[in-house]
Tab-separated table of C-alpha atoms and ligand atoms in Angstrom:
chain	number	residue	atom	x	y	z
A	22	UNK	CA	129.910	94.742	-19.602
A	23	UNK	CA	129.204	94.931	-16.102
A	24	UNK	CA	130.479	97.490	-15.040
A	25	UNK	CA	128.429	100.680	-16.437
A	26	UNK	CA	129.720	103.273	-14.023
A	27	UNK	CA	131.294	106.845	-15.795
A	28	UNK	CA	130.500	104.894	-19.098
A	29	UNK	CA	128.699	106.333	-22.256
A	30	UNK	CA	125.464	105.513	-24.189
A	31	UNK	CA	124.558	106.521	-27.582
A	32	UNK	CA	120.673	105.965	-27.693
A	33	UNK	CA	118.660	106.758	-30.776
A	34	UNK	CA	114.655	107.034	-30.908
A	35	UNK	CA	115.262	108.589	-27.057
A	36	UNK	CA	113.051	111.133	-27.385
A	37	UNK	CA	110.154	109.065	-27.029
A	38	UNK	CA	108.946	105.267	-25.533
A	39	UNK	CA	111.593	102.464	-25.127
A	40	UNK	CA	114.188	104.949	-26.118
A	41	UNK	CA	113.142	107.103	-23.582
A	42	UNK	CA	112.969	104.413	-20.785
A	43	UNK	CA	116.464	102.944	-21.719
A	44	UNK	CA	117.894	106.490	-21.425
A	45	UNK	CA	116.287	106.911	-18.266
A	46	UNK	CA	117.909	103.657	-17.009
A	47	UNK	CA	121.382	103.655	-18.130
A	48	UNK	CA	121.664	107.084	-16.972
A	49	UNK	CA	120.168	105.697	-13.662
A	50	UNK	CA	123.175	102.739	-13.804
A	51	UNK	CA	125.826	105.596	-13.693
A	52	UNK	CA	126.108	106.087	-17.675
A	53	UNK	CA	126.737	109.048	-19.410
A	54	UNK	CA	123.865	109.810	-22.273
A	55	UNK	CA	123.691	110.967	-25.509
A	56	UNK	CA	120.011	110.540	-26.540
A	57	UNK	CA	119.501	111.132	-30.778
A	58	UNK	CA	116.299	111.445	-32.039
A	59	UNK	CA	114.473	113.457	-35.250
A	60	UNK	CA	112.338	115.119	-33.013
A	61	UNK	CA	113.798	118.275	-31.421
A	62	UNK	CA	111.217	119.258	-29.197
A	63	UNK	CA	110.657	116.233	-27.532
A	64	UNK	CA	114.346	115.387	-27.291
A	65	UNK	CA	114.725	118.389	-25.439
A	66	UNK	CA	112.297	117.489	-22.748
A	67	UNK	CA	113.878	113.865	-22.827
A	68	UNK	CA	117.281	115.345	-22.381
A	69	UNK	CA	116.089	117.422	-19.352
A	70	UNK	CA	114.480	114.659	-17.684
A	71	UNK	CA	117.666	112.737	-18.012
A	72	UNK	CA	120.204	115.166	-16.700
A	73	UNK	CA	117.808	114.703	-12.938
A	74	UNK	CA	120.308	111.651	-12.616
A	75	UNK	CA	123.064	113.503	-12.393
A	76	UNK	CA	125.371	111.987	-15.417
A	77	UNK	CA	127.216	113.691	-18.218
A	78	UNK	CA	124.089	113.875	-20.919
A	79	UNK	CA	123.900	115.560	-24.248
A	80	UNK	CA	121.306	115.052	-27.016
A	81	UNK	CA	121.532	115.518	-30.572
A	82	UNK	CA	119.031	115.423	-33.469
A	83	UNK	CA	119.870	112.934	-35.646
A	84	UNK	CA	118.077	111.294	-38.529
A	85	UNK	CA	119.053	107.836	-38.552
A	86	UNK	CA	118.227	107.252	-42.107
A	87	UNK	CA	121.073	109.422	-43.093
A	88	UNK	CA	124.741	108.418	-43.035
A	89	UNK	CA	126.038	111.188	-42.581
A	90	UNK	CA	123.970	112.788	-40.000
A	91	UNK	CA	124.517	109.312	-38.048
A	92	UNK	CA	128.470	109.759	-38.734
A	93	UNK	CA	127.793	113.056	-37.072
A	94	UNK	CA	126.516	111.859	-34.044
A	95	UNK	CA	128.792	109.191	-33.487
A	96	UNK	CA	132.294	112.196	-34.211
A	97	UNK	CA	129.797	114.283	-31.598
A	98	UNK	CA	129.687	111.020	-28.814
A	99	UNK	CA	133.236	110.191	-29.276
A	100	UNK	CA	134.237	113.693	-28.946
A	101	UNK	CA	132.466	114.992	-25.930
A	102	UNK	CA	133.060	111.644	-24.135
A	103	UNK	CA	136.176	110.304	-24.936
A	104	UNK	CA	134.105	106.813	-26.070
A	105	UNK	CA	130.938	104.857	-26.387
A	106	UNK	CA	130.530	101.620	-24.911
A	107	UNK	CA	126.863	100.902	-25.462
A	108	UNK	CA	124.808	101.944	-29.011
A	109	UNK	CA	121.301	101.239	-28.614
A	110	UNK	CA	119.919	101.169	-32.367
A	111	UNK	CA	116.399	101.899	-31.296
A	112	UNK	CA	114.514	104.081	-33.740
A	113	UNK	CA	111.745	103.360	-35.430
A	114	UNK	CA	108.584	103.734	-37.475
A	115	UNK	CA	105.266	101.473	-37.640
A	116	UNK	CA	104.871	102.664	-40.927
A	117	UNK	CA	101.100	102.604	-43.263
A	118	UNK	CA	98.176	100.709	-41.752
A	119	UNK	CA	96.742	99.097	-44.470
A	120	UNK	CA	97.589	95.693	-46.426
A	121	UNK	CA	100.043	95.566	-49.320
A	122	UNK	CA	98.411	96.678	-52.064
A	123	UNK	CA	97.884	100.342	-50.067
A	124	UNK	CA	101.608	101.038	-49.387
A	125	UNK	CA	103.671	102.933	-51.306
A	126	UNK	CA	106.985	102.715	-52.557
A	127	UNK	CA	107.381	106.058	-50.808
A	128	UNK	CA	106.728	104.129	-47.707
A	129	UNK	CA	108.523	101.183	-48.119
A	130	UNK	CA	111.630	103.121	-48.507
A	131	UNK	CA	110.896	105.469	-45.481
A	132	UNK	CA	109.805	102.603	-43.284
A	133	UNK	CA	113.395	100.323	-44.651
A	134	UNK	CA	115.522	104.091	-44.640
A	135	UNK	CA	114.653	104.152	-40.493
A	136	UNK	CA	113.858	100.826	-39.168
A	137	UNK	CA	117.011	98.636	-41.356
A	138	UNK	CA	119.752	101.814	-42.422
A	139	UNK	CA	119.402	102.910	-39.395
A	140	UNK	CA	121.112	100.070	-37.808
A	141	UNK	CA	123.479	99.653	-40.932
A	142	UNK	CA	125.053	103.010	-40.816
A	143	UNK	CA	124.567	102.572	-36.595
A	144	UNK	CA	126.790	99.980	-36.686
A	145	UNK	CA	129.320	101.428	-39.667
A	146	UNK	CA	129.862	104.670	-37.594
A	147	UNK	CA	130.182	103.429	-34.407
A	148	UNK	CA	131.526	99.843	-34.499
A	149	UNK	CA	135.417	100.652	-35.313
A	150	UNK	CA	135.866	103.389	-32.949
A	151	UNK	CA	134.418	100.392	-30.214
A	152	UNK	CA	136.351	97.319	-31.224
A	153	UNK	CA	139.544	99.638	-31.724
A	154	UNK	CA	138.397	100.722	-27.706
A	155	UNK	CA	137.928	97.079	-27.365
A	156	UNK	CA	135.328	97.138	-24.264
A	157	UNK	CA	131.414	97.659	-25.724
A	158	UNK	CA	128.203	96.577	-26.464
A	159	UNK	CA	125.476	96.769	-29.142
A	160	UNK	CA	121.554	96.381	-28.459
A	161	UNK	CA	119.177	96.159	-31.990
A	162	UNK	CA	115.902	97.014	-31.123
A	163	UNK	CA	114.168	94.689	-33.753
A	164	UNK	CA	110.501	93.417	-32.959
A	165	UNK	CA	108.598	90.272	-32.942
A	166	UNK	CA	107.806	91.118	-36.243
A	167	UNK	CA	111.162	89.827	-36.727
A	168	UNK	CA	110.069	86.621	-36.573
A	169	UNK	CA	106.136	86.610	-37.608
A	170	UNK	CA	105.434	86.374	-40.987
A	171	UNK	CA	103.779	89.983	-42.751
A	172	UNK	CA	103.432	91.483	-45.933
A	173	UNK	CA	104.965	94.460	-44.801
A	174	UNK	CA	108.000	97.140	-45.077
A	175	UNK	CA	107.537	97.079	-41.199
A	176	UNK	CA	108.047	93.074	-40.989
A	177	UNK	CA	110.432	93.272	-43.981
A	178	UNK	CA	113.144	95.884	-41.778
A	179	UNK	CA	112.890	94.289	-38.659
A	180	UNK	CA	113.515	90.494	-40.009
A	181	UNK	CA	116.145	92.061	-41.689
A	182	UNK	CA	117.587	93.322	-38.467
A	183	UNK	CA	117.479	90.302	-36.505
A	184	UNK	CA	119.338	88.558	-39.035
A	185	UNK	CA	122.377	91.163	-39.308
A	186	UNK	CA	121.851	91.270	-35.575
A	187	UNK	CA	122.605	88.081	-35.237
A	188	UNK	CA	125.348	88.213	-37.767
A	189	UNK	CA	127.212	90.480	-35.890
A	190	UNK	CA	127.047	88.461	-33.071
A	191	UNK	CA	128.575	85.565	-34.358
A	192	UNK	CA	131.522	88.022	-36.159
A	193	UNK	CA	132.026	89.701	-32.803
A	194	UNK	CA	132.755	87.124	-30.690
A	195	UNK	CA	134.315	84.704	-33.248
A	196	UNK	CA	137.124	87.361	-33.614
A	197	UNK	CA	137.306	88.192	-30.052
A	198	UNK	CA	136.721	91.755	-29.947
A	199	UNK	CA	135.173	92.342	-26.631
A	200	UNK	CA	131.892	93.837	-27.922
A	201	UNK	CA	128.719	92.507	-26.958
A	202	UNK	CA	125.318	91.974	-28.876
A	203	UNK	CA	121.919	91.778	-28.026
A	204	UNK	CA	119.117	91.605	-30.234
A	205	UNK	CA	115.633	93.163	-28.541
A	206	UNK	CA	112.300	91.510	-29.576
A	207	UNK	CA	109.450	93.414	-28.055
A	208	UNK	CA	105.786	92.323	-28.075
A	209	UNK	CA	103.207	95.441	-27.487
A	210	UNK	CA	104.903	98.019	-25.392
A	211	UNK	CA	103.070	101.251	-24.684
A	212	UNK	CA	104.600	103.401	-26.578
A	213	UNK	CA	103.543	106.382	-29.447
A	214	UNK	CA	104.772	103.795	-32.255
A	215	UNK	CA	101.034	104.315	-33.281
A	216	UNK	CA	101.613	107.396	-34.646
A	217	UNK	CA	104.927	107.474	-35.766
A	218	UNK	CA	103.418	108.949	-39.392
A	219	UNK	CA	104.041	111.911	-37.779
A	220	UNK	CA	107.656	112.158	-38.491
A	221	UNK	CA	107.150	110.254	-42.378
A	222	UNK	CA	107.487	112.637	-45.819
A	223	UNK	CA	104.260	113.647	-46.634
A	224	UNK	CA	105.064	110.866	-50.325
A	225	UNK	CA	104.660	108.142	-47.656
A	226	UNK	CA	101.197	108.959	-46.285
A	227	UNK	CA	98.321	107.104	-47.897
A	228	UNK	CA	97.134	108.469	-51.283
A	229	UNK	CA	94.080	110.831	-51.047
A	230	UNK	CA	91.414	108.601	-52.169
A	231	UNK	CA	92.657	105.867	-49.765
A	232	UNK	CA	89.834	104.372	-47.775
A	233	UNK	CA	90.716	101.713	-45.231
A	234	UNK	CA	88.097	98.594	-45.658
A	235	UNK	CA	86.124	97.478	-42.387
A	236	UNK	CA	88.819	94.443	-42.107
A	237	UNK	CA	91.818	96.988	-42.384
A	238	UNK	CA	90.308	99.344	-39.725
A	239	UNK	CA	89.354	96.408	-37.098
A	240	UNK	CA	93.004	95.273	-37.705
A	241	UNK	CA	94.534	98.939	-37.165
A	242	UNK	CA	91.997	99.110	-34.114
A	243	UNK	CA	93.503	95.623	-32.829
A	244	UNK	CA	97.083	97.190	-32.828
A	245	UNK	CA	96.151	100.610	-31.503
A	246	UNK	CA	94.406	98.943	-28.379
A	247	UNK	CA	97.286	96.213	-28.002
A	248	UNK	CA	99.991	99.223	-27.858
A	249	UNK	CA	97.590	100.668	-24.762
A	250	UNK	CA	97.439	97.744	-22.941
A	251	UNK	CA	100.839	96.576	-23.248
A	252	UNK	CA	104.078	96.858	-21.240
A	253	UNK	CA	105.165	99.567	-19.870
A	254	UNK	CA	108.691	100.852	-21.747
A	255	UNK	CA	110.585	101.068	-18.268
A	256	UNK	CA	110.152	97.441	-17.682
A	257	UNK	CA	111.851	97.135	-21.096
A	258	UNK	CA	114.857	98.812	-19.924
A	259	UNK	CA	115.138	96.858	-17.278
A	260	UNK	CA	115.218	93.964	-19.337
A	261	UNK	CA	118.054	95.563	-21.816
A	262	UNK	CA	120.072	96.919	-18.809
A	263	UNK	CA	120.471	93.253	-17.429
A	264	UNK	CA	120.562	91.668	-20.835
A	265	UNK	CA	123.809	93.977	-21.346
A	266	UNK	CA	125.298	93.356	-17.701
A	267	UNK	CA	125.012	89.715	-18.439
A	268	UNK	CA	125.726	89.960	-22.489
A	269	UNK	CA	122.710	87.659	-23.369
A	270	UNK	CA	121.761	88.134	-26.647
A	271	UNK	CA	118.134	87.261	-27.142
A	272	UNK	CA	116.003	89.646	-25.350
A	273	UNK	CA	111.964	88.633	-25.409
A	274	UNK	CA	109.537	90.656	-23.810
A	275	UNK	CA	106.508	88.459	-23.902
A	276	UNK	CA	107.289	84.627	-23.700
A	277	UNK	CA	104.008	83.992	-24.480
A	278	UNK	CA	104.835	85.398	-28.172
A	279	UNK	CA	107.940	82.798	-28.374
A	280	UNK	CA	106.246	79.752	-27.447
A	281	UNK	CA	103.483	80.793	-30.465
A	282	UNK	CA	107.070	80.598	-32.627
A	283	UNK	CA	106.802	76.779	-32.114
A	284	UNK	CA	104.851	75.723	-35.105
A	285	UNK	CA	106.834	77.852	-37.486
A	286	UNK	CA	110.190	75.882	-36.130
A	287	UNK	CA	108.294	72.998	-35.994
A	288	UNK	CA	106.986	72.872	-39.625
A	289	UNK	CA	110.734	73.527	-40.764
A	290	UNK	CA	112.115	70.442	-38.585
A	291	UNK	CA	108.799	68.836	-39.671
A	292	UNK	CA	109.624	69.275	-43.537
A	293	UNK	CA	105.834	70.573	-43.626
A	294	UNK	CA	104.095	73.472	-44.928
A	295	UNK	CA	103.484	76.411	-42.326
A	296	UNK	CA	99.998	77.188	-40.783
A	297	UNK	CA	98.846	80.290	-42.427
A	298	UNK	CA	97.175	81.539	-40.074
A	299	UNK	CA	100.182	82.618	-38.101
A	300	UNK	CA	99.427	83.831	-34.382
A	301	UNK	CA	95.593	84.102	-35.621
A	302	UNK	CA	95.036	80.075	-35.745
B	427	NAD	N1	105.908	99.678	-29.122
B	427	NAD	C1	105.940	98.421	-29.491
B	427	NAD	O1	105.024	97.644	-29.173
B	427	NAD	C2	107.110	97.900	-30.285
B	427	NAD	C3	107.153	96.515	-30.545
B	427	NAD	C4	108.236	96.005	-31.254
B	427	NAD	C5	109.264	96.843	-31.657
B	427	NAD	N2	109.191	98.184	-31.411
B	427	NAD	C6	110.323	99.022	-31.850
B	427	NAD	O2	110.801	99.763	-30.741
B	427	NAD	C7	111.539	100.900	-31.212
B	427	NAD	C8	111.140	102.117	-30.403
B	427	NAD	O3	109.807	102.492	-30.725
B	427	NAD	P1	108.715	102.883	-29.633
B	427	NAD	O4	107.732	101.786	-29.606
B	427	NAD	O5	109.374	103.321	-28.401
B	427	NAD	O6	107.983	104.091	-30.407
B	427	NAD	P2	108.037	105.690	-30.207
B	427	NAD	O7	107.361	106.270	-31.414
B	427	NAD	O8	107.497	106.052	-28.872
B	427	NAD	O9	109.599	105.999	-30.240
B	427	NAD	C9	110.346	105.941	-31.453
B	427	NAD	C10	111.272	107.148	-31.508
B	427	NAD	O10	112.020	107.088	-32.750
B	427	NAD	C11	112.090	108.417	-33.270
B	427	NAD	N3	112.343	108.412	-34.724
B	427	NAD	C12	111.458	108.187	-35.725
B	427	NAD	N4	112.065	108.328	-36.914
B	427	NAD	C13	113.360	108.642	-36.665
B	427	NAD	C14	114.480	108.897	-37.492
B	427	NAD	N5	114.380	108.893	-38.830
B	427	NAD	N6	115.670	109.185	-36.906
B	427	NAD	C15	115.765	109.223	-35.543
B	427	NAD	N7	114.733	109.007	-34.711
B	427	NAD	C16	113.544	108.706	-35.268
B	427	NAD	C17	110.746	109.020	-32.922
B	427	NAD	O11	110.764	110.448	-32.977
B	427	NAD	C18	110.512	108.483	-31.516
B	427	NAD	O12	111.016	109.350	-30.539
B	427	NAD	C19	111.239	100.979	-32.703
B	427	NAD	O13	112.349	100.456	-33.424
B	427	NAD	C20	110.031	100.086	-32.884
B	427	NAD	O14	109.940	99.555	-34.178
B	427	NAD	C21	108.128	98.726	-30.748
């Protein structure tokens, strides 16, 4: 899609970080926005910022774990702007710190309800109305934890969405239907993902007696520090907004985090069992 000009964008997670950014930047490109998010006080200052570029842009609070609330937003996209050309699945949650044995069912199924059905219903409610247009494009915002082995709802959802991502891809543009797909696998951007407990059900928090061990809270410390130093979100965008201008589907962040993908693709050409210590070794 390259030309973006008097176009819409359906952005979810825009209240905050990448979501924020890509909002910023479409709108920038000429786009009209409608930014979805949970949080309605944030998304209100997101959609004010916004509306400084001069565009058509809306925002609605959306929970993207629900089906119908996402069905909503897409009637409420559709309706105000007569079509949606690009749907940037991008909420999400870091879910529990903590290794397996700590996490919840109630967290597994918050962390899976956000990060995976999100996308599902994304796509369900959006995807007709854009092929039946038959001009569009779709950006996943998966993760590098996509592709790096974890014991985790967090790894467990965003695997899971690079491999539908990538399945819609291939149905897309075997059948000709004009829409576009990227798939977005970002390193450590700085971003609040740190705290994104903040908008879990109070079943998926940690259970009262939980006490992190030394190895958990050096490992939580690790992420909380790599999240401050990393990129900035507006880079990001600019990455997505020439990744969908070009319809490239692969979008990495930090190529230093693909080339340490190497030994995993190696061991499987290789026949051989994988290293186990992942990135640590
Ligand atoms: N920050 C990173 O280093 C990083 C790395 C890889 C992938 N990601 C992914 O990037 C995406 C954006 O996250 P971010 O890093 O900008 O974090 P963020 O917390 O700054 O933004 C996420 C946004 O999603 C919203 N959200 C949470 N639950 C929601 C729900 N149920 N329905 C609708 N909106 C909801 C939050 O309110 C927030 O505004 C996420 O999918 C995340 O998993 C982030």
């Amino acid at each position: 899609m390259d030309d973006l000009t008097g176009k819409t964008a359906v952005i979810t997670g825009a209240a905050s970080g990448m979501g924020r950014s890509f909002a910023n930047r479409f709108a920038g490109a000429g786009m009209n926005i409608v930014l979805s998010d949970i949080e309605a006080p944030r998304l209100d200052e997101a959609v004010a910022e916004v509306s400084a570029h001069g565009t058509g842009v809306i925002g609605h609070v959306t929970d993207v774990a629900d089906g119908g609330a996402v069905d909503e937003l897409a009637d409420r996209a559709f309706g105000e702007f007569g079509g949606v050309h690009l749907l940037c699945n991008n909420a999400g949650v870091g879910g529990m710190k903590g290794g397996p044995e700590l996490v919840n069912t109630a967290n597994w199924e918050w962390v899976l309800g956000v990060n995976l059905w999100g996308v599902i219903h994304g796509h369900r409610a959006f995807l007709p109305r854009m092929i039946e247009q038959g001009e569009g494009h779709i950006v996943n915002t998966a993760s590098m934890a996509g592709h790096m082995p974890g014991h985790s709802a967090y790894t467990a959802s965003k695997w899971a969405v690079v491999g539908i991502t990538q399945g819609l891809y291939n149905q897309m543009h075997r059948t000709g239907t004009g829409i576009g797909v990227s798939c977005l696998c970002p390193g450590w951007v700085r971003t609040d993902i740190a705290t994104s407990e903040r908008n879990g059900p109070e079943a998926a928090a940690p259970p009262a007696l939980y006490e992190p061990t030394a190895d958990q809270e050096a490992a939580w410390q690790f992420v909380v520090d790599a999240l401050e130093g990393g990129l900035d979100p507006d880079a990001v965008a600019d990455m997505v907004h020439d990744a969908v201008v070009d319809d490239r589907f692969w979008i990495f962040t930090h190529p230093e985090f693909v080339v340490a993908l190497q030994d995993k693709h190696e061991s499987i050409m290789e026949n051989r069992n994988p290293n186990p210590m992942g990135l640590l070794g």
